[in-house]
Tab-separated table of C-alpha atoms in Angstrom:
chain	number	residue	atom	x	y	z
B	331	UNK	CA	-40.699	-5.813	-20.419
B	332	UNK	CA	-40.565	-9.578	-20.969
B	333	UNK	CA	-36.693	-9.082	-20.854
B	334	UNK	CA	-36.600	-7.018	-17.436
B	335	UNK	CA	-39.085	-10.377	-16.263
B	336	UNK	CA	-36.475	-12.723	-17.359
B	337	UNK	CA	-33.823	-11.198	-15.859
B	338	UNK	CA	-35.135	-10.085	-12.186
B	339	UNK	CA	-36.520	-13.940	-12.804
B	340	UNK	CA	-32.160	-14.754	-12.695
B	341	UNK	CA	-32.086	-13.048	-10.331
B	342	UNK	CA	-34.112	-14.242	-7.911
B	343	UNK	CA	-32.333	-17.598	-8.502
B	344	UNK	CA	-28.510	-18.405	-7.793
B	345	UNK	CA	-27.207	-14.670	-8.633
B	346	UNK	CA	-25.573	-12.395	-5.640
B	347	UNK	CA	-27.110	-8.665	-5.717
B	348	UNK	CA	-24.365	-5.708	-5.087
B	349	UNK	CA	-25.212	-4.948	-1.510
B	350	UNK	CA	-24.743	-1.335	-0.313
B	351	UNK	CA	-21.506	-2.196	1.211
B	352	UNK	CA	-20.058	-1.744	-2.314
B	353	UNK	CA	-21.283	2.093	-2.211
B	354	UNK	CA	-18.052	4.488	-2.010
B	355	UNK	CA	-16.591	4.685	1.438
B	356	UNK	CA	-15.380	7.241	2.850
B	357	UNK	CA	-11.618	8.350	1.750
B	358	UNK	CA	-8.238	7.496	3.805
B	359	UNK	CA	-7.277	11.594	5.359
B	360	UNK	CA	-3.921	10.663	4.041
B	361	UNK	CA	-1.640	12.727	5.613
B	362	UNK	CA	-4.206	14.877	7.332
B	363	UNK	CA	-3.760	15.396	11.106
B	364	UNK	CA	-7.673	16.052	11.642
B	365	UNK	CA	-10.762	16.513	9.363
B	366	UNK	CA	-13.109	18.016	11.098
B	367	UNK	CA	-14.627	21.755	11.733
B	368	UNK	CA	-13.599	22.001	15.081
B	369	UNK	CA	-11.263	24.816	16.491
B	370	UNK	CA	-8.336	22.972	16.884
B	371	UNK	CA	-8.967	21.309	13.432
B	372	UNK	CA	-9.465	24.193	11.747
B	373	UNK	CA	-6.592	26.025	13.665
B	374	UNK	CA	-3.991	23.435	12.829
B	375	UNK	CA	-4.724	23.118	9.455
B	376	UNK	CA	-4.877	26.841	9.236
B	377	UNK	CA	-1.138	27.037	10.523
B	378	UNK	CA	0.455	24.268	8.324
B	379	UNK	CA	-1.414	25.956	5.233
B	380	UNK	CA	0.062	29.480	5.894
B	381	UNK	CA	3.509	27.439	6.511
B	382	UNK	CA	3.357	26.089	3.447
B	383	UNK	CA	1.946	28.955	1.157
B	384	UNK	CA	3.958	30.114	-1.590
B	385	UNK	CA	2.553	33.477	-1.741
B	386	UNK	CA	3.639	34.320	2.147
B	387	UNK	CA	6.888	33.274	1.666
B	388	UNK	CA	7.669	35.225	-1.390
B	389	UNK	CA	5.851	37.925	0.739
B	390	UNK	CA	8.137	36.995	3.561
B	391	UNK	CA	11.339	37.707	1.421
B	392	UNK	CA	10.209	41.130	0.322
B	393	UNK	CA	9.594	41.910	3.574
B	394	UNK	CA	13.283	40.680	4.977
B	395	UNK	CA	14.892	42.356	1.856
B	396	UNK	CA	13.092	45.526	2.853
B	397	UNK	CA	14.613	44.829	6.207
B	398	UNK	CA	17.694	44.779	5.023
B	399	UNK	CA	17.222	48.086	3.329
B	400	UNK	CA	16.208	49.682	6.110
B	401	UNK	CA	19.212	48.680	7.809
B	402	UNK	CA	21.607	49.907	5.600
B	403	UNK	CA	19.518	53.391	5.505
B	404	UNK	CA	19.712	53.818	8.972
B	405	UNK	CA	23.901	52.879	9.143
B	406	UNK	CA	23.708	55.501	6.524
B	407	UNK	CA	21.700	57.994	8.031
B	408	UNK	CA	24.124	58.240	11.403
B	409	UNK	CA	27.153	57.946	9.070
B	410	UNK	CA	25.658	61.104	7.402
B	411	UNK	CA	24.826	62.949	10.932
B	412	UNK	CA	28.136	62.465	12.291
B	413	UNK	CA	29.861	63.590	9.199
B	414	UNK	CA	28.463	67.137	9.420
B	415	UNK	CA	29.683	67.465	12.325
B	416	UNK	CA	32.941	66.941	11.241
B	417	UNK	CA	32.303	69.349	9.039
B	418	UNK	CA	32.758	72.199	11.473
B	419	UNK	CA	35.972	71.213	11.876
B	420	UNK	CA	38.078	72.475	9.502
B	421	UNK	CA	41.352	74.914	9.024
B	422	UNK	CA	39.831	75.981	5.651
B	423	UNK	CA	38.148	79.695	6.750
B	424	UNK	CA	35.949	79.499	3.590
B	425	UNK	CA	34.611	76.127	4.038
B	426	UNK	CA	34.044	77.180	7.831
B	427	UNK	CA	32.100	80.156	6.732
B	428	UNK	CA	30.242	78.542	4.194
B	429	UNK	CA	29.038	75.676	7.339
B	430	UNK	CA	28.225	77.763	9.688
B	431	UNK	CA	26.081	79.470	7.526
B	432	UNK	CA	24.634	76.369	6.043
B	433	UNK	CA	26.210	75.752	2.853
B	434	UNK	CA	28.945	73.655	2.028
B	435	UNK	CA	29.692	70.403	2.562
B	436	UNK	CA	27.023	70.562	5.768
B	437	UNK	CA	24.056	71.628	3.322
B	438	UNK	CA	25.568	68.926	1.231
B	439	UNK	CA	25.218	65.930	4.113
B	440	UNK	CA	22.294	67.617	5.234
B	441	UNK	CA	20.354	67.403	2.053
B	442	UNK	CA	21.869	63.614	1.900
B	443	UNK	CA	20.218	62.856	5.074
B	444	UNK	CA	16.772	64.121	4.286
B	445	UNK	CA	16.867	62.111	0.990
B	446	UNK	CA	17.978	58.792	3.146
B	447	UNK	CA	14.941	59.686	5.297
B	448	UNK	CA	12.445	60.300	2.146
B	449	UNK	CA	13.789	56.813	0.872
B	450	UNK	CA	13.286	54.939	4.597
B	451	UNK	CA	9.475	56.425	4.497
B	452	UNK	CA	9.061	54.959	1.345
B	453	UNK	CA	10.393	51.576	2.734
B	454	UNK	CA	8.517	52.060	5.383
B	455	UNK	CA	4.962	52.391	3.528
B	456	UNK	CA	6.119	49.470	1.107
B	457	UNK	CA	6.478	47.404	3.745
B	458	UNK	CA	3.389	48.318	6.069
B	459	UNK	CA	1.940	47.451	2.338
B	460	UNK	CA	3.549	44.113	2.278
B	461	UNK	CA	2.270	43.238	5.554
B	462	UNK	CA	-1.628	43.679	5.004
B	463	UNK	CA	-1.254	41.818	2.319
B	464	UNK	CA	0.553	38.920	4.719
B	465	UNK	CA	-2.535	39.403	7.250
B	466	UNK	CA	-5.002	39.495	4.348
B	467	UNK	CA	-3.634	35.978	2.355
B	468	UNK	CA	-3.517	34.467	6.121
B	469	UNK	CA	-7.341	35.122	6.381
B	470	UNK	CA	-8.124	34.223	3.463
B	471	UNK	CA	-6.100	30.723	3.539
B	472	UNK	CA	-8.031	30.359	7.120
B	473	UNK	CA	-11.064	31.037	5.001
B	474	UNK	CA	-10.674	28.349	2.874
B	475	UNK	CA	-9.345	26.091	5.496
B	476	UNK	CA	-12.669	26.025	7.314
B	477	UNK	CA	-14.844	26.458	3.987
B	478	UNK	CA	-13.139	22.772	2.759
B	479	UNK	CA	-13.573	21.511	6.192
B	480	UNK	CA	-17.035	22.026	5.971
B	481	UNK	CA	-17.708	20.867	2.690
B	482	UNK	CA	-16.024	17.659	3.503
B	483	UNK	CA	-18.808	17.509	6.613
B	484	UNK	CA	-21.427	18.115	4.670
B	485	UNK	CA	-20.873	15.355	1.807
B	486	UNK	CA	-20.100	13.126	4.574
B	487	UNK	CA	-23.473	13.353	6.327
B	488	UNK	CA	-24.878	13.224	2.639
B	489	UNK	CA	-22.674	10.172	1.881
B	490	UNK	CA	-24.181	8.326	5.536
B	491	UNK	CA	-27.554	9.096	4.687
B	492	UNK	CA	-27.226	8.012	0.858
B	493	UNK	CA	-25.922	4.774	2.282
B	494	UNK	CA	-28.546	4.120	4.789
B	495	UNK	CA	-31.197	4.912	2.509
B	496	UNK	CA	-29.643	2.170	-0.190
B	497	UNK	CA	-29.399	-0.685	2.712
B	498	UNK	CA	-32.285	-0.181	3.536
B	499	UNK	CA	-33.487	-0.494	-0.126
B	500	UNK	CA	-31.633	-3.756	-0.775
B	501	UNK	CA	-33.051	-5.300	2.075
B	502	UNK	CA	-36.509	-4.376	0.578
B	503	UNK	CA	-34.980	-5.418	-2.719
B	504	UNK	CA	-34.048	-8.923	-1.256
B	505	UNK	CA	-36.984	-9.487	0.216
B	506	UNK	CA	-39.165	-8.469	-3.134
B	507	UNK	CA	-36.793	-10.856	-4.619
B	508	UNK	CA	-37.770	-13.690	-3.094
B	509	UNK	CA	-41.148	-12.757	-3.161
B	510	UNK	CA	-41.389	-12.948	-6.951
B	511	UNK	CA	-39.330	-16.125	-7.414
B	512	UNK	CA	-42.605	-17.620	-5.423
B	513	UNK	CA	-44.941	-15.851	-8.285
B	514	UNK	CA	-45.779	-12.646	-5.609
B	515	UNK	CA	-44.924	-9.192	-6.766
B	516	UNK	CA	-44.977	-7.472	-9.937
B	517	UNK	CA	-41.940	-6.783	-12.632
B	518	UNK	CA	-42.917	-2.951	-12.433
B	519	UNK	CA	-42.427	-3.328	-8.360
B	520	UNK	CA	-38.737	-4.330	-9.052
B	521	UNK	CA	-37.712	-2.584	-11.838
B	522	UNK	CA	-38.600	1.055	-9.466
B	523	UNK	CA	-36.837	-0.763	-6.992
B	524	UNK	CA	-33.605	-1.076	-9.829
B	525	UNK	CA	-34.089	2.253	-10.553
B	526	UNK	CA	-34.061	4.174	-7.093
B	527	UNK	CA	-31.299	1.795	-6.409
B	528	UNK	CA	-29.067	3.110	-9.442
B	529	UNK	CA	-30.147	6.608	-8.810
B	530	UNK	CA	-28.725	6.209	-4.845
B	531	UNK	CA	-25.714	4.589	-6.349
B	532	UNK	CA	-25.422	7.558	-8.650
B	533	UNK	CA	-25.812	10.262	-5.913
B	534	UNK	CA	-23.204	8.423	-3.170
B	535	UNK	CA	-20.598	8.237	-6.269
B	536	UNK	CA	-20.696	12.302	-6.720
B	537	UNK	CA	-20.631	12.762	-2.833
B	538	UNK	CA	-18.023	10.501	-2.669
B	539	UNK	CA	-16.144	12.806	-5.494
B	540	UNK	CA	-17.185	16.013	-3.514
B	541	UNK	CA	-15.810	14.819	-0.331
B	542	UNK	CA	-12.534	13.415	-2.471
B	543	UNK	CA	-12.032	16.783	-4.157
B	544	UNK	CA	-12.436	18.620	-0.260
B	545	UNK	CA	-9.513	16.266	1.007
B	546	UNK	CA	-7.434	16.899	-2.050
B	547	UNK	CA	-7.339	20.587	-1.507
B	548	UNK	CA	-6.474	20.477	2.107
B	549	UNK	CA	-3.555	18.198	1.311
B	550	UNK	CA	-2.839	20.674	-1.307
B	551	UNK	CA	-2.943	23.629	0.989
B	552	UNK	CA	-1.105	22.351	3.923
B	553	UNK	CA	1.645	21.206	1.313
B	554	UNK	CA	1.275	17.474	1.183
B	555	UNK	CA	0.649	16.632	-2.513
């Protein structure tokens, strides 16, 4: 105790206290365009994050190679129509026979095109599949978009109000300074007074870290690193 007299005693003399100016301030948005929960905030983040995700894009190129697919089926589907009907047209009396009653090379290209269509259903469903899974990683980037937004908020009006609260305690502490250098106040007074102030200190430093960690993800997301 005699120690913690002694050295609030230094104190009160010639020695500068930290003042709550040197609490954490609040972080540069780096390369954000806006930081806040609003619509537009929230909406431009939203865009440049689904721009930038690595999961819609690979999603994108399934979806074009499907595309592509279903291209080529459909070139191969009228290929395959017009060729039976070629098929009627032949000198061979056999092969005539066996197309107009439905076998032959006809049955053959007929058979063809249903497969072709089986196969562009399938291509179809994979790709309907492909894109609700597009509409369901957009929502949930937006999701988190506007869950980090928030977050950031939040520790930021816990990070103001942290900082008040310790200004206002090293005024009292300056004042309770001075008041003990004239032999008024009690070591017990000041050393609560040390501790509150540490604890504050303590509390803006994770805030600080909270809101840190919000803006890191957003930079993340939206592809700024």
């Amino acid at each position: 105790m005699e120690q913690g007299k002694h050295r609030f005693a230094r104190e009160a003399g010639e020695e500068i206290a930290p003042s709550a100016s040197s609490a954490p301030s609040a972080p540069p948005a780096l390369s954000l365009p806006c930081l806040d929960s609003s619509n537009e905030c929230v909406n431009e983040l939203t865009n440049r994050a689904i721009a930038s995700s690595n999961k819609l894009k690979k999603l994108d190129e399934k979806i074009a190679l499907i595309d592509q697919r279903l291209e080529l089926m459909e070139d191969r589907i009228a290929y395959s129509q017009k060729k039976t009907w070629t098929n009627y047209v032949t000198l061979d009396p056999v092969k005539l026979l066996q197309n107009l009653f439905g076998g032959g090379d006809v049955q053959r290209d007929r058979l063809a095109i249903a497969d072709l269509e089986i196969k562009t259903a399938d291509l179809l469903a994979a790709k309907a599949e492909l894109e609700r899974q597009q509409e369901e990683e957009k929502v949930r980037v937006g999701d988190k978009v506007l869950r980090l937004l928030l977050d950031y908020e939040a520790a930021n009006r816990r990070h103001r109000l942290l900082s008040s609260q310790l200004e206002t305690l090293e005024q009292q502490r300056e004042v309770t300074r001075i008041a003990y250098k004239f032999g008024r106040g009690s070591t017990s007074q000041i050393l609560g007074m040390e501790d509150r102030r540490d604890r504050i200190i303590e509390q803006i430093t994770d805030v600080s870290i909270d809101r840190d960690v919000s803006v890191r993800e957003l930079l993340h997301l939206i592809g700024e690193k």
